[in-house]
XYZ file of C-alpha atoms in Angstrom:
221
model
C -10.829 6.552 0.762
C -12.839 4.486 3.234
C -13.726 6.006 6.604
C -13.990 3.703 9.606
C -15.005 4.678 13.148
C -12.378 4.121 15.845
C -14.426 4.820 18.946
C -16.380 8.033 19.547
C -13.389 10.359 19.236
C -11.305 8.968 16.378
C -11.581 8.153 12.688
C -9.507 5.697 10.675
C -9.023 6.695 7.039
C -8.179 3.758 4.763
C -6.481 4.621 1.453
C -6.372 1.091 0.019
C -2.592 0.565 -0.120
C -1.822 3.992 -1.603
C 1.187 5.327 0.353
C 1.235 8.620 -1.575
C -2.375 9.325 -0.582
C -1.502 8.488 3.024
C 1.353 11.007 3.054
C -0.737 13.723 1.390
C -3.627 13.203 3.797
C -1.358 13.256 6.827
C 0.294 16.470 5.641
C -3.017 18.182 4.895
C -4.598 17.173 8.198
C -1.539 18.235 10.184
C -1.451 21.628 8.475
C -5.186 22.153 9.055
C -4.865 21.223 12.710
C -1.920 23.568 13.256
C -3.766 26.404 11.482
C -6.883 25.909 13.605
C -8.998 24.792 10.656
C -9.583 21.372 12.233
C -10.339 21.733 15.928
C -9.627 19.223 18.693
C -7.113 16.964 16.937
C -4.621 15.424 19.388
C -2.861 12.881 17.149
C -2.490 12.041 13.471
C -0.980 8.569 13.099
C -0.103 7.241 9.616
C 0.556 3.594 8.750
C 1.202 1.756 5.497
C -2.292 2.396 4.116
C -4.272 4.263 6.793
C -4.296 7.478 8.815
C -5.791 7.539 12.319
C -7.138 10.951 13.362
C -7.625 11.179 17.127
C -9.670 14.004 18.646
C -9.868 15.158 22.260
C -11.794 12.771 24.459
C -15.462 13.659 24.609
C -15.286 16.061 21.668
C -16.266 13.518 19.054
C -14.691 12.937 15.650
C -15.258 15.749 13.150
C -15.787 13.678 9.998
C -17.184 16.611 8.040
C -14.137 18.699 8.918
C -11.799 15.916 7.799
C -13.543 15.601 4.436
C -13.456 19.371 3.961
C -9.700 19.450 4.582
C -8.987 16.528 2.244
C -11.167 17.880 -0.557
C -9.368 21.199 -0.407
C -5.800 20.027 -0.035
C -5.231 16.529 -1.445
C -4.996 16.614 -5.237
C -3.444 14.374 -7.874
C -0.936 17.031 -8.938
C 0.079 18.047 -5.409
C 3.888 17.847 -5.257
C 4.447 19.829 -2.058
C 7.105 18.045 0.028
C 5.981 16.439 3.273
C 8.779 18.094 5.243
C 12.112 19.853 4.833
C 13.730 17.458 7.322
C 16.442 15.268 5.799
C 18.756 12.901 7.642
C 22.001 11.529 6.207
C 23.011 8.094 7.497
C 26.455 6.621 6.892
C 26.354 2.856 6.415
C 29.056 0.174 6.497
C 27.749 -2.199 3.830
C 28.950 -5.497 5.275
C 25.608 -7.063 6.195
C 25.095 -10.796 6.521
C 22.481 -10.843 3.726
C 24.226 -8.577 1.215
C 25.419 -11.447 -0.993
C 22.036 -13.184 -0.842
C 20.215 -10.005 -1.883
C 22.605 -9.570 -4.819
C 21.994 -13.170 -5.882
C 18.221 -12.726 -5.683
C 18.390 -9.619 -7.847
C 20.889 -11.165 -10.256
C 23.435 -8.402 -9.792
C 26.643 -7.627 -7.920
C 27.018 -6.472 -4.327
C 28.093 -3.056 -5.589
C 24.815 -2.751 -7.491
C 22.867 -3.463 -4.309
C 24.778 -0.754 -2.452
C 24.245 1.638 -5.354
C 20.503 0.957 -5.383
C 20.324 1.681 -1.652
C 22.356 4.890 -1.764
C 21.270 6.342 -5.113
C 17.739 7.268 -4.045
C 16.251 9.256 -1.208
C 14.028 7.333 1.154
C 11.066 8.739 3.054
C 9.651 7.631 6.405
C 6.166 6.350 5.589
C 5.286 5.538 9.192
C 6.790 4.533 12.540
C 6.271 1.180 14.221
C 7.608 -2.127 15.569
C 9.935 -0.456 18.105
C 10.569 3.114 19.351
C 12.496 4.962 16.638
C 11.897 2.329 13.935
C 10.867 4.062 10.713
C 9.510 2.252 7.674
C 11.247 3.886 4.704
C 9.970 3.872 1.121
C 12.159 4.933 -1.833
C 11.288 7.957 -3.952
C 12.358 5.836 -6.936
C 9.411 3.492 -7.534
C 11.593 1.327 -9.807
C 14.198 0.643 -7.131
C 15.138 -3.066 -7.479
C 15.258 -3.477 -3.703
C 11.465 -3.283 -3.703
C 11.512 -6.854 -5.034
C 13.147 -8.221 -1.885
C 10.753 -9.963 0.504
C 11.310 -11.050 4.079
C 13.720 -13.781 5.102
C 12.280 -17.286 5.158
C 13.749 -17.736 8.636
C 13.726 -14.665 10.938
C 16.685 -14.070 13.219
C 16.202 -14.188 16.966
C 18.681 -11.332 17.389
C 19.378 -8.423 15.050
C 21.906 -5.912 16.431
C 21.099 -2.258 16.998
C 22.122 -0.138 14.031
C 21.510 -2.884 11.459
C 20.378 -1.454 8.106
C 17.922 -3.740 6.361
C 15.395 -4.146 3.548
C 12.228 -6.217 3.183
C 8.781 -6.144 1.619
C 9.222 -2.793 -0.128
C 10.804 -0.988 2.817
C 14.200 -0.175 4.265
C 14.849 0.463 7.943
C 17.445 0.794 10.683
C 16.994 -1.274 13.828
C 17.111 1.180 16.764
C 17.863 -1.553 19.292
C 18.713 -5.235 19.439
C 15.622 -7.306 18.657
C 14.341 -10.245 16.612
C 13.826 -9.511 12.926
C 13.098 -11.066 9.557
C 14.543 -8.406 7.266
C 17.604 -8.770 5.029
C 20.653 -7.097 6.570
C 22.656 -4.900 4.192
C 24.953 -3.203 6.665
C 25.215 -1.230 9.900
C 25.370 2.321 11.146
C 26.532 3.970 14.371
C 23.759 6.558 14.365
C 21.359 6.611 17.341
C 17.721 6.593 16.335
C 16.094 6.809 19.768
C 16.997 8.813 22.879
C 14.254 9.071 25.493
C 16.014 12.078 27.068
C 15.909 14.090 23.812
C 13.075 16.243 22.466
C 11.867 14.706 20.240
C 13.225 11.316 21.317
C 13.118 9.849 17.787
C 15.537 10.947 15.067
C 12.976 9.944 12.434
C 9.325 10.892 12.010
C 6.703 10.306 9.308
C 7.705 12.338 6.256
C 11.404 12.618 7.105
C 13.709 12.163 4.128
C 16.653 9.797 4.558
C 19.734 9.485 2.382
C 22.171 6.606 2.891
C 25.892 7.107 2.264
C 28.432 4.333 1.761
C 30.967 4.667 4.596
C 33.669 3.010 2.440
C 33.380 5.804 -0.124
C 33.426 8.453 2.609
C 36.569 6.954 4.119
C 38.222 6.797 0.691
C 37.422 10.444 0.076
C 38.912 11.494 3.412
C 42.105 9.572 2.757
C 42.801 11.368 -0.513
């Protein structure tokens, strides 16, 4: 872990592209803050490879406290789940890039859908737009991890689009430009500024995708 100053009252912890270490550090720091073992923390913000720890203005960053928490709680054999929160999202797999993804992987469309629904995904961090969670699969061998970004981004991706790119999956919470491969769509609402919390997803949340076609078939029997 590399520690970088982020002003007088914040520290940026860089875990060198290790998403598991990021999740463990975020969990440990959050628990220590809630228990009162790390005083003055106002925000803990994870990203793909870093965790920003923000302290109250004027308090100063407690680097020694951070190291004490991480030494005591982040271990190689730590398998404690990040959170008990799990969200199930029903997807209509009719995305514009579904055939192209199957061709890239050298498999059928059904195999792509199976790869997306067969594993649980976890929100690594939030970004890009309110409610947009970057999801990583629990299955490190998931073939969808081999899919990069589109060569030509779209100027308009509809809200609810379910997509994959660069080792992540995501759901677009609102209409926006995007360069990810579209697998399908969902009707679920990811962001509601009147709700508490406004975002359906948060770092650590588990997500399971369900094929809407299978659900409909089951209901019809």
